[in-house]
Amino acid sequence: MCPGLSDDLQQVDDARKTAIIDRELAKRNIDIAALQETRLASSGSLKEKDYTFFWQGLESDERRLYGVGFAVRNSLLLSVEPPSQGTERILSLRLTTPLGPTHIFSIYAPTLCSTAEAKDAFYEELETRIREIPAKENLFLLGDFNARVGAAHSSWPRCIGHFGVGKLNENGQRLLELCSFHDLAITNTFYSTKPHHRVSWRHPRSKHWHQLDLVITRRPMLNHVLLTRSYHSADCDTDHSLVGSIVRLRPRRTHRSKQEGRPRIDTARTSKPELRECFAEVINKTLEDCPTDSTTARWDFIRGAIYQSASDTFGKRARKNEDWFEAGIEEMEPALATKGAALVKYKRKPCEKTLAAYREARNNAKRVARRCANDYWLKLCSDIQTSADCGNTRAMYEGMKKAFGPSVTKIAPLKSTSGNIIKDRGGQMERWVEHYGELYSRENVVTDTAMENTTPLPIM
């Protein structure tokens, strides 16, 4: 992105780039992508056709040379926590999986010609961010590290595999020391791919290919990474090739807390005149203390008073469970309690043992529910058939009504000749009289041609 572009042209250029990246990522079925050198101002998000883009950079009045971000598939937005508290070089998001939280970093490291102070500040900040993540949680570092780690597997056996590229440089030394201290592995060097699938950037003068864009994870997590390679055919409007990593992870929806709503009022009891009179007395007495200082405070007081008075007078609507659930409540309650306890244990300590116990309790609750429902319907059908055999029409009708539920009577609105809806009962009766009067007093003329074409019926 050129700093000399105007704001409008710059926004058009940003939209064009995000559309290109959105198309390329969808073509290669990539779920989460880390972006570097975005050079976008401040922080924000943008939703495209298949992906949502998040970015972090400097303010609009500063010189923007770096910038990092993420592209997240829209179907995964419920499984991730949006990035926050990032810098123009380091940004992270949190992905929820059954194996526990997974932290993904988008990183753009200083180049080889940067000052030593800038490199020290970057690696100190990165190490601080890594220390904040518990050792049991998954970690992935994605980005342009501007470092050559070389192919010295014997010197760094825990960090580098047998398929490294090139020679080690100063930035690579810094990165490997960080990886060795935190037991991280550079996944690009652990897979036997074609030589041109291991490199991602070509030097403009020497024309040599280098391995600068890396995917780094914890060493125990290396078994979940199936492949890491470069895709040179991806057109992402950059001089770096796309580096993709296939990771065996199963995202899980993130259930965010919701504000507890108010219970519903039992409106069926409003048909009783004595309750309506009681409600009117209570609300009139309550509104005597209504504040008058501001409209907002007055409205909040009136709304709360109406709801509280109605709740105290008419009561709250009770939640109605299924009939089969109520009939088998003695069997359902222990199964649901066991399932809830297993879920709490799994959330407190997510591991294979607690997960297996939770799945077993959940399957058992489903089996009990199916058995209770089946027993209820079999008994109901048997009672209906017995009532029919005995000639007990009333009991048979009651059983059928219980099985099919209450019948809903829908009445279409009655309209006048001009199209207006008639609401009062007297007007409706007059409209029916008018309708049937016109219907039966109308004189219909039957032509001779119609009579001749009508086939006569035989005389009985």
Short mmCIF file of C-alpha atoms in Angstrom, two decimals:
data_model
loop_
_atom_site.label_atom_id
_atom_site.label_comp_id
_atom_site.label_asym_id
_atom_site.label_seq_id
_atom_site.Cartn_x
_atom_site.Cartn_y
_atom_site.Cartn_z
CA MET A 1 0.00 0.00 0.00
CA CYS A 2 1.49 3.33 -1.02
CA PRO A 3 1.57 6.08 1.67
CA GLY A 4 0.86 8.73 -0.97
CA LEU A 5 -2.62 7.45 -1.85
CA SER A 6 -5.63 9.44 -0.69
CA ASP A 7 -7.97 7.93 1.89
CA ASP A 8 -10.65 7.04 -0.68
CA LEU A 9 -8.19 5.39 -3.07
CA GLN A 10 -6.56 3.64 -0.13
CA GLN A 11 -9.93 2.15 0.96
CA VAL A 12 -10.58 0.96 -2.60
CA ASP A 13 -7.15 -0.65 -2.70
CA ASP A 14 -7.76 -2.35 0.68
CA ALA A 15 -11.10 -3.75 -0.50
CA ARG A 16 -9.46 -5.07 -3.66
CA LYS A 17 -6.72 -6.82 -1.69
CA THR A 18 -9.11 -8.40 0.81
CA ALA A 19 -11.27 -9.67 -2.08
CA ILE A 20 -8.20 -11.25 -3.71
CA ILE A 21 -7.08 -12.90 -0.47
CA ASP A 22 -10.63 -14.07 0.27
CA ARG A 23 -10.80 -15.81 -3.11
CA GLU A 24 -7.36 -17.43 -2.82
CA LEU A 25 -7.93 -18.74 0.71
CA ALA A 26 -11.32 -20.19 -0.22
CA LYS A 27 -9.77 -21.87 -3.26
CA ARG A 28 -7.29 -23.72 -1.01
CA ASN A 29 -9.79 -24.42 1.78
CA ILE A 30 -7.79 -22.57 4.47
CA ASP A 31 -9.63 -21.94 7.75
CA ILE A 32 -7.35 -19.38 9.49
CA ALA A 33 -4.63 -17.32 7.82
CA ALA A 34 -2.09 -14.98 9.43
CA LEU A 35 -1.38 -11.79 7.47
CA GLN A 36 1.75 -9.61 7.61
CA GLU A 37 2.67 -6.17 6.28
CA THR A 38 -0.99 -5.18 6.13
CA ARG A 39 -0.13 -1.51 6.80
CA LEU A 40 -3.72 -0.74 7.78
CA ALA A 41 -4.45 2.04 10.25
CA SER A 42 -5.36 1.32 13.87
CA SER A 43 -7.41 -1.88 14.37
CA GLY A 44 -10.63 -3.18 12.90
CA SER A 45 -12.42 -5.95 11.05
CA LEU A 46 -13.98 -6.48 7.64
CA LYS A 47 -16.33 -9.27 6.57
CA GLU A 48 -16.03 -10.59 3.04
CA LYS A 49 -17.84 -13.40 1.25
CA ASP A 50 -16.05 -16.34 2.92
CA TYR A 51 -13.69 -14.76 5.48
CA THR A 52 -13.61 -12.05 8.12
CA PHE A 53 -10.42 -9.98 8.31
CA PHE A 54 -8.95 -8.60 11.56
CA TRP A 55 -5.93 -6.29 11.62
CA GLN A 56 -3.73 -4.28 13.97
CA GLY A 57 -1.44 -1.42 13.02
CA LEU A 58 -0.31 2.07 13.88
CA GLU A 59 -2.58 5.11 13.88
CA SER A 60 -3.48 6.88 10.65
CA ASP A 61 -1.20 9.86 11.38
CA GLU A 62 1.88 7.61 11.83
CA ARG A 63 4.08 6.00 9.22
CA ARG A 64 2.73 2.47 8.72
CA LEU A 65 5.46 0.08 7.58
CA TYR A 66 4.35 -3.11 9.33
CA GLY A 67 0.94 -4.34 10.46
CA VAL A 68 -0.39 -7.85 11.13
CA GLY A 69 -3.81 -9.47 10.97
CA PHE A 70 -5.90 -12.59 10.53
CA ALA A 71 -8.36 -13.97 8.00
CA VAL A 72 -10.88 -16.28 9.71
CA ARG A 73 -13.45 -18.36 7.88
CA ASN A 74 -16.93 -17.08 8.66
CA SER A 75 -18.13 -20.51 9.79
CA LEU A 76 -15.47 -20.44 12.56
CA LEU A 77 -16.40 -17.07 14.06
CA LEU A 78 -18.36 -18.75 16.86
CA SER A 79 -15.27 -20.78 17.81
CA VAL A 80 -12.76 -17.92 18.06
CA GLU A 81 -12.32 -14.95 20.33
CA PRO A 82 -11.53 -11.85 18.22
CA PRO A 83 -7.98 -10.48 18.51
CA SER A 84 -7.35 -7.77 21.07
CA GLN A 85 -4.44 -5.92 22.72
CA GLY A 86 -2.02 -6.49 19.86
CA THR A 87 0.75 -4.44 18.28
CA GLU A 88 1.78 -3.74 14.73
CA ARG A 89 4.11 -6.77 14.92
CA ILE A 90 2.31 -9.28 17.19
CA LEU A 91 -1.40 -10.13 17.22
CA SER A 92 -3.10 -13.20 18.69
CA LEU A 93 -6.49 -14.87 18.67
CA ARG A 94 -7.89 -17.76 20.73
CA LEU A 95 -9.50 -20.81 19.12
CA THR A 96 -11.67 -23.13 21.23
CA THR A 97 -11.20 -26.88 20.60
CA PRO A 98 -12.11 -30.08 22.51
CA LEU A 99 -8.41 -30.47 23.37
CA GLY A 100 -8.39 -27.08 25.06
CA PRO A 101 -7.76 -23.49 23.94
CA THR A 102 -5.42 -22.93 21.00
CA HIS A 103 -3.57 -19.60 20.77
CA ILE A 104 -2.55 -18.48 17.27
CA PHE A 105 -0.10 -15.59 16.78
CA SER A 106 0.37 -13.52 13.64
CA ILE A 107 3.96 -12.23 13.70
CA TYR A 108 6.05 -9.90 11.59
CA ALA A 109 9.63 -9.86 12.92
CA PRO A 110 12.27 -7.17 12.25
CA THR A 111 14.41 -7.65 9.16
CA LEU A 112 18.11 -8.51 9.23
CA CYS A 113 19.13 -4.86 8.71
CA SER A 114 17.04 -3.59 11.65
CA THR A 115 18.78 -2.24 14.72
CA ALA A 116 19.72 -4.50 17.61
CA GLU A 117 17.47 -2.49 19.92
CA ALA A 118 14.43 -3.16 17.70
CA LYS A 119 15.21 -6.89 17.59
CA ASP A 120 15.71 -7.08 21.35
CA ALA A 121 12.42 -5.27 22.00
CA PHE A 122 10.54 -7.55 19.60
CA TYR A 123 11.84 -10.82 21.04
CA GLU A 124 11.34 -9.62 24.61
CA GLU A 125 7.72 -8.80 23.85
CA LEU A 126 7.20 -12.13 22.04
CA GLU A 127 8.70 -14.07 24.95
CA THR A 128 6.45 -12.20 27.38
CA ARG A 129 3.38 -13.12 25.34
CA ILE A 130 4.45 -16.77 25.20
CA ARG A 131 5.03 -16.90 28.96
CA GLU A 132 1.46 -15.73 29.56
CA ILE A 133 0.06 -18.86 27.89
CA PRO A 134 -0.13 -21.98 30.11
CA ALA A 135 2.11 -24.85 29.05
CA LYS A 136 -0.89 -27.19 28.62
CA GLU A 137 -2.58 -24.97 26.04
CA ASN A 138 -1.76 -25.25 22.33
CA LEU A 139 0.33 -22.56 20.68
CA PHE A 140 1.00 -21.69 17.02
CA LEU A 141 3.28 -18.89 15.78
CA LEU A 142 2.56 -17.96 12.15
CA GLY A 143 4.27 -15.25 10.22
CA ASP A 144 7.22 -13.70 8.49
CA PHE A 145 10.12 -14.08 10.96
CA ASN A 146 12.73 -12.69 8.50
CA ALA A 147 15.07 -15.38 9.84
CA ARG A 148 16.99 -18.24 8.24
CA VAL A 149 17.17 -21.17 10.66
CA GLY A 150 19.34 -23.32 8.38
CA ALA A 151 19.55 -27.12 8.28
CA ALA A 152 21.67 -27.93 11.35
CA HIS A 153 19.43 -30.62 12.80
CA SER A 154 22.20 -32.06 14.98
CA SER A 155 22.72 -28.69 16.72
CA TRP A 156 19.02 -28.04 17.33
CA PRO A 157 17.36 -31.48 17.33
CA ARG A 158 14.23 -30.36 19.22
CA CYS A 159 13.64 -27.27 17.07
CA ILE A 160 14.69 -28.21 13.53
CA GLY A 161 13.85 -31.29 11.49
CA HIS A 162 15.92 -33.01 8.78
CA PHE A 163 14.59 -30.85 5.94
CA GLY A 164 15.85 -27.34 6.67
CA VAL A 165 16.98 -24.91 3.96
CA GLY A 166 20.09 -22.72 3.66
CA LYS A 167 22.42 -21.46 6.39
CA LEU A 168 21.79 -19.94 9.79
CA ASN A 169 21.93 -16.12 10.18
CA GLU A 170 21.73 -13.74 13.14
CA ASN A 171 17.92 -13.55 13.18
CA GLY A 172 17.76 -17.33 12.90
CA GLN A 173 20.05 -17.65 15.93
CA ARG A 174 17.72 -15.44 17.99
CA LEU A 175 14.65 -17.40 16.88
CA LEU A 176 16.22 -20.80 17.60
CA GLU A 177 17.27 -19.69 21.08
CA LEU A 178 13.68 -18.66 21.77
CA CYS A 179 12.34 -21.96 20.39
CA SER A 180 14.85 -24.00 22.40
CA PHE A 181 13.98 -22.22 25.65
CA HIS A 182 10.20 -22.74 25.22
CA ASP A 183 10.42 -26.19 23.53
CA LEU A 184 9.04 -24.99 20.19
CA ALA A 185 9.47 -26.73 16.84
CA ILE A 186 9.64 -25.16 13.37
CA THR A 187 7.24 -27.36 11.41
CA ASN A 188 8.55 -26.27 7.97
CA THR A 189 11.68 -28.39 8.53
CA PHE A 190 10.00 -31.66 9.56
CA TYR A 191 8.39 -32.76 6.27
CA SER A 192 10.01 -34.25 3.20
CA THR A 193 8.45 -32.10 0.48
CA LYS A 194 9.80 -30.90 -2.84
CA PRO A 195 12.62 -28.33 -2.50
CA HIS A 196 10.52 -25.49 -3.94
CA HIS A 197 7.75 -26.29 -1.42
CA ARG A 198 10.11 -25.51 1.50
CA VAL A 199 10.93 -21.91 0.53
CA SER A 200 8.67 -18.85 0.46
CA TRP A 201 10.68 -15.77 -0.60
CA ARG A 202 13.14 -15.03 -3.41
CA HIS A 203 15.86 -12.44 -2.94
CA PRO A 204 15.42 -9.73 -5.64
CA ARG A 205 19.16 -9.40 -6.37
CA SER A 206 20.73 -12.80 -5.73
CA LYS A 207 17.60 -14.69 -6.95
CA HIS A 208 18.12 -17.22 -4.14
CA TRP A 209 15.10 -18.74 -2.42
CA HIS A 210 14.86 -18.57 1.38
CA GLN A 211 12.66 -20.04 4.10
CA LEU A 212 11.46 -16.94 5.98
CA ASP A 213 7.72 -17.59 6.55
CA LEU A 214 7.43 -20.19 9.30
CA VAL A 215 4.82 -22.13 11.26
CA ILE A 216 6.01 -22.83 14.82
CA THR A 217 4.27 -24.88 17.51
CA ARG A 218 5.07 -26.70 20.75
CA ARG A 219 7.12 -29.85 20.30
CA PRO A 220 4.43 -32.18 21.82
CA MET A 221 1.88 -30.64 19.43
CA LEU A 222 3.98 -31.63 16.40
CA ASN A 223 2.07 -34.92 16.06
CA HIS A 224 -1.10 -32.98 15.21
CA VAL A 225 0.59 -31.15 12.31
CA LEU A 226 0.23 -33.26 9.16
CA LEU A 227 2.04 -31.06 6.62
CA THR A 228 3.59 -27.61 6.15
CA ARG A 229 4.50 -26.39 2.67
CA SER A 230 4.51 -23.35 0.36
CA TYR A 231 2.00 -22.56 -2.38
CA HIS A 232 3.73 -20.45 -5.03
CA SER A 233 0.67 -20.34 -7.30
CA ALA A 234 -1.40 -18.39 -4.76
CA ASP A 235 -1.93 -14.81 -5.93
CA CYS A 236 -2.08 -12.81 -2.68
CA ASP A 237 -0.63 -9.56 -4.09
CA THR A 238 2.71 -9.98 -2.26
CA ASP A 239 6.27 -11.07 -3.02
CA HIS A 240 6.01 -13.85 -0.39
CA SER A 241 4.45 -17.20 -1.24
CA LEU A 242 1.57 -18.57 0.78
CA VAL A 243 2.69 -21.05 3.45
CA GLY A 244 0.01 -23.48 4.61
CA SER A 245 -0.05 -25.99 7.43
CA ILE A 246 -2.55 -28.84 7.82
CA VAL A 247 -3.32 -29.26 11.52
CA ARG A 248 -5.59 -31.88 13.05
CA LEU A 249 -7.81 -29.75 15.28
CA ARG A 250 -11.57 -29.78 15.80
CA PRO A 251 -13.01 -26.36 16.65
CA ARG A 252 -15.77 -26.06 19.21
CA ARG A 253 -18.39 -23.36 19.55
CA THR A 254 -17.71 -20.71 22.14
CA HIS A 255 -20.79 -20.20 24.31
CA ARG A 256 -20.77 -16.61 25.44
CA SER A 257 -22.74 -15.54 28.48
CA LYS A 258 -26.10 -13.91 27.87
CA GLN A 259 -27.88 -11.43 30.04
CA GLU A 260 -30.60 -13.18 31.99
CA GLY A 261 -34.00 -12.14 30.70
CA ARG A 262 -37.14 -11.49 32.68
CA PRO A 263 -39.57 -14.39 33.21
CA ARG A 264 -42.72 -14.25 31.17
CA ILE A 265 -45.96 -13.20 32.82
CA ASP A 266 -48.92 -15.58 32.84
CA THR A 267 -51.18 -13.56 30.52
CA ALA A 268 -53.87 -16.26 30.61
CA ARG A 269 -54.90 -15.03 34.07
CA THR A 270 -55.68 -11.53 32.78
CA SER A 271 -59.15 -12.78 31.82
CA LYS A 272 -60.18 -12.76 35.51
CA PRO A 273 -61.86 -9.44 36.43
CA GLU A 274 -60.75 -9.52 40.08
CA LEU A 275 -57.08 -9.83 39.08
CA ARG A 276 -57.40 -6.97 36.60
CA GLU A 277 -58.89 -4.72 39.28
CA CYS A 278 -56.11 -5.69 41.71
CA PHE A 279 -53.48 -4.91 39.07
CA ALA A 280 -55.00 -1.49 38.40
CA GLU A 281 -54.95 -0.64 42.11
CA VAL A 282 -51.35 -1.78 42.55
CA ILE A 283 -50.02 0.07 39.50
CA ASN A 284 -51.82 3.31 40.44
CA LYS A 285 -50.36 3.17 43.90
CA THR A 286 -46.85 2.40 42.61
CA LEU A 287 -46.85 5.21 40.03
CA GLU A 288 -47.47 7.82 42.73
CA ASP A 289 -43.72 7.83 43.44
CA CYS A 290 -42.71 8.18 39.77
CA PRO A 291 -39.68 10.52 39.36
CA THR A 292 -39.99 13.63 37.24
CA ASP A 293 -36.36 14.73 36.87
CA SER A 294 -35.69 13.12 33.46
CA THR A 295 -37.57 11.26 30.74
CA THR A 296 -35.20 8.28 30.85
CA ALA A 297 -35.55 7.80 34.60
CA ARG A 298 -39.32 8.21 34.36
CA TRP A 299 -39.61 5.59 31.62
CA ASP A 300 -37.35 3.10 33.45
CA PHE A 301 -39.44 3.49 36.60
CA ILE A 302 -42.76 3.05 34.73
CA ARG A 303 -41.53 0.00 32.83
CA GLY A 304 -40.17 -1.67 35.98
CA ALA A 305 -43.31 -0.84 37.95
CA ILE A 306 -45.61 -2.30 35.30
CA TYR A 307 -43.62 -5.49 35.03
CA GLN A 308 -43.28 -5.95 38.79
CA SER A 309 -46.97 -5.27 39.44
CA ALA A 310 -48.05 -7.65 36.67
CA SER A 311 -45.65 -10.33 37.89
CA ASP A 312 -46.94 -10.06 41.48
CA THR A 313 -50.60 -10.02 40.43
CA PHE A 314 -50.85 -12.50 37.57
CA GLY A 315 -47.83 -14.64 38.39
CA LYS A 316 -45.12 -16.00 36.11
CA ARG A 317 -45.70 -18.43 33.31
CA ALA A 318 -44.42 -21.86 34.25
CA ARG A 319 -42.28 -23.68 31.75
CA LYS A 320 -44.15 -26.65 30.33
CA ASN A 321 -42.12 -29.75 29.59
CA GLU A 322 -43.12 -32.52 27.25
CA ASP A 323 -45.76 -34.93 28.58
CA TRP A 324 -43.40 -37.90 28.28
CA PHE A 325 -40.77 -35.98 30.29
CA GLU A 326 -43.20 -35.33 33.13
CA ALA A 327 -44.33 -38.97 33.08
CA GLY A 328 -40.74 -40.27 33.31
CA ILE A 329 -39.33 -37.59 35.61
CA GLU A 330 -38.20 -40.16 38.19
CA GLU A 331 -35.88 -41.76 35.62
CA MET A 332 -34.87 -38.58 33.81
CA GLU A 333 -33.70 -36.54 36.81
CA PRO A 334 -30.86 -38.90 37.92
CA ALA A 335 -29.63 -39.28 34.33
CA LEU A 336 -29.60 -35.52 33.77
CA ALA A 337 -27.88 -34.90 37.12
CA THR A 338 -25.14 -37.40 36.22
CA LYS A 339 -24.69 -35.78 32.81
CA GLY A 340 -24.41 -32.30 34.36
CA ALA A 341 -21.83 -33.45 36.90
CA ALA A 342 -19.75 -35.11 34.16
CA LEU A 343 -19.89 -31.92 32.07
CA VAL A 344 -18.67 -29.81 35.01
CA LYS A 345 -15.74 -32.19 35.60
CA TYR A 346 -14.80 -32.09 31.93
CA LYS A 347 -14.85 -28.27 31.81
CA ARG A 348 -12.72 -28.02 34.96
CA LYS A 349 -10.20 -30.59 33.77
CA PRO A 350 -10.44 -31.27 30.01
CA CYS A 351 -8.70 -34.57 29.21
CA GLU A 352 -9.48 -37.89 27.54
CA LYS A 353 -10.73 -39.50 30.77
CA THR A 354 -13.23 -36.76 31.67
CA LEU A 355 -14.31 -36.49 28.02
CA ALA A 356 -15.05 -40.23 27.88
CA ALA A 357 -17.01 -40.02 31.14
CA TYR A 358 -19.05 -37.08 29.84
CA ARG A 359 -19.83 -38.84 26.55
CA GLU A 360 -20.94 -41.97 28.40
CA ALA A 361 -23.23 -39.93 30.70
CA ARG A 362 -24.65 -38.02 27.74
CA ASN A 363 -25.38 -41.20 25.77
CA ASN A 364 -27.00 -42.74 28.84
CA ALA A 365 -29.27 -39.69 29.24
CA LYS A 366 -30.31 -39.99 25.59
CA ARG A 367 -31.11 -43.68 26.02
CA VAL A 368 -33.23 -42.98 29.11
CA ALA A 369 -35.07 -40.17 27.27
CA ARG A 370 -35.84 -42.41 24.29
CA ARG A 371 -37.09 -45.18 26.57
CA CYS A 372 -39.32 -42.82 28.60
CA ALA A 373 -40.81 -41.30 25.46
CA ASN A 374 -41.42 -44.72 23.91
CA ASP A 375 -43.10 -46.05 27.08
CA TYR A 376 -45.31 -42.96 27.33
CA TRP A 377 -46.56 -43.18 23.73
CA LEU A 378 -47.13 -46.92 23.93
CA LYS A 379 -49.22 -46.51 27.07
CA LEU A 380 -51.20 -43.61 25.58
CA CYS A 381 -51.95 -45.52 22.37
CA SER A 382 -53.00 -48.56 24.42
CA ASP A 383 -55.39 -46.43 26.51
CA ILE A 384 -56.95 -44.92 23.38
CA GLN A 385 -57.46 -48.35 21.83
CA THR A 386 -58.97 -49.72 25.07
CA SER A 387 -61.40 -46.79 25.24
CA ALA A 388 -62.43 -47.34 21.64
CA ASP A 389 -63.01 -51.06 22.21
CA CYS A 390 -65.12 -50.34 25.31
CA GLY A 391 -67.18 -47.68 23.54
CA ASN A 392 -65.93 -44.90 25.86
CA THR A 393 -65.99 -42.10 23.32
CA ARG A 394 -65.15 -39.36 25.80
CA ALA A 395 -61.99 -41.09 27.06
CA MET A 396 -60.96 -41.88 23.47
CA TYR A 397 -61.38 -38.23 22.47
CA GLU A 398 -59.41 -37.03 25.51
CA GLY A 399 -56.57 -39.41 24.67
CA MET A 400 -56.48 -38.29 21.04
CA LYS A 401 -56.50 -34.67 22.14
CA LYS A 402 -53.56 -35.36 24.43
CA ALA A 403 -51.69 -37.08 21.58
CA PHE A 404 -52.31 -34.45 18.89
CA GLY A 405 -52.37 -31.41 21.19
CA PRO A 406 -55.01 -28.68 21.39
CA SER A 407 -56.72 -27.83 18.14
CA VAL A 408 -56.09 -24.33 16.84
CA THR A 409 -59.11 -22.53 15.41
CA LYS A 410 -58.11 -19.85 12.95
CA ILE A 411 -60.69 -17.23 12.01
CA ALA A 412 -60.13 -15.03 8.99
CA PRO A 413 -60.95 -11.33 9.50
CA LEU A 414 -64.35 -10.25 8.19
CA LYS A 415 -64.21 -7.28 5.83
CA SER A 416 -66.82 -4.89 4.55
CA THR A 417 -67.52 -4.22 0.88
CA SER A 418 -65.00 -1.38 0.98
CA GLY A 419 -62.26 -3.64 2.41
CA ASN A 420 -62.25 -2.41 6.01
CA ILE A 421 -62.00 -5.00 8.81
CA ILE A 422 -65.16 -5.22 10.94
CA LYS A 423 -64.34 -5.77 14.61
CA ASP A 424 -67.66 -5.34 16.47
CA ARG A 425 -69.99 -8.32 16.56
CA GLY A 426 -73.10 -6.36 15.49
CA GLY A 427 -71.40 -5.10 12.37
CA GLN A 428 -70.21 -8.62 11.55
CA MET A 429 -73.77 -10.01 11.79
CA GLU A 430 -75.07 -7.25 9.52
CA ARG A 431 -72.33 -8.03 7.00
CA TRP A 432 -73.31 -11.73 6.97
CA VAL A 433 -76.98 -10.77 6.41
CA GLU A 434 -75.96 -8.50 3.56
CA HIS A 435 -73.77 -11.21 2.03
CA TYR A 436 -76.37 -13.98 2.09
CA GLY A 437 -79.10 -11.57 0.97
CA GLU A 438 -77.11 -10.75 -2.14
CA LEU A 439 -76.22 -14.40 -2.67
CA TYR A 440 -79.75 -15.83 -2.62
CA SER A 441 -81.68 -12.88 -4.10
CA ARG A 442 -79.44 -12.52 -7.11
CA GLU A 443 -81.18 -13.26 -10.43
CA ASN A 444 -79.04 -15.45 -12.67
CA VAL A 445 -79.78 -15.44 -16.39
CA VAL A 446 -79.13 -18.76 -18.14
CA THR A 447 -78.83 -18.53 -21.90
CA ASP A 448 -80.40 -21.02 -24.31
CA THR A 449 -76.95 -21.99 -25.59
CA ALA A 450 -75.88 -23.06 -22.09
CA MET A 451 -79.08 -25.10 -21.66
CA GLU A 452 -78.54 -26.86 -24.99
CA ASN A 453 -74.92 -27.74 -24.11
CA THR A 454 -75.88 -29.13 -20.70
CA THR A 455 -76.34 -32.92 -20.65
CA PRO A 456 -79.71 -33.75 -19.07
CA LEU A 457 -79.76 -36.26 -16.21
CA PRO A 458 -82.12 -39.25 -16.34
CA ILE A 459 -85.50 -38.81 -14.63
CA MET A 460 -85.88 -40.91 -11.48
#
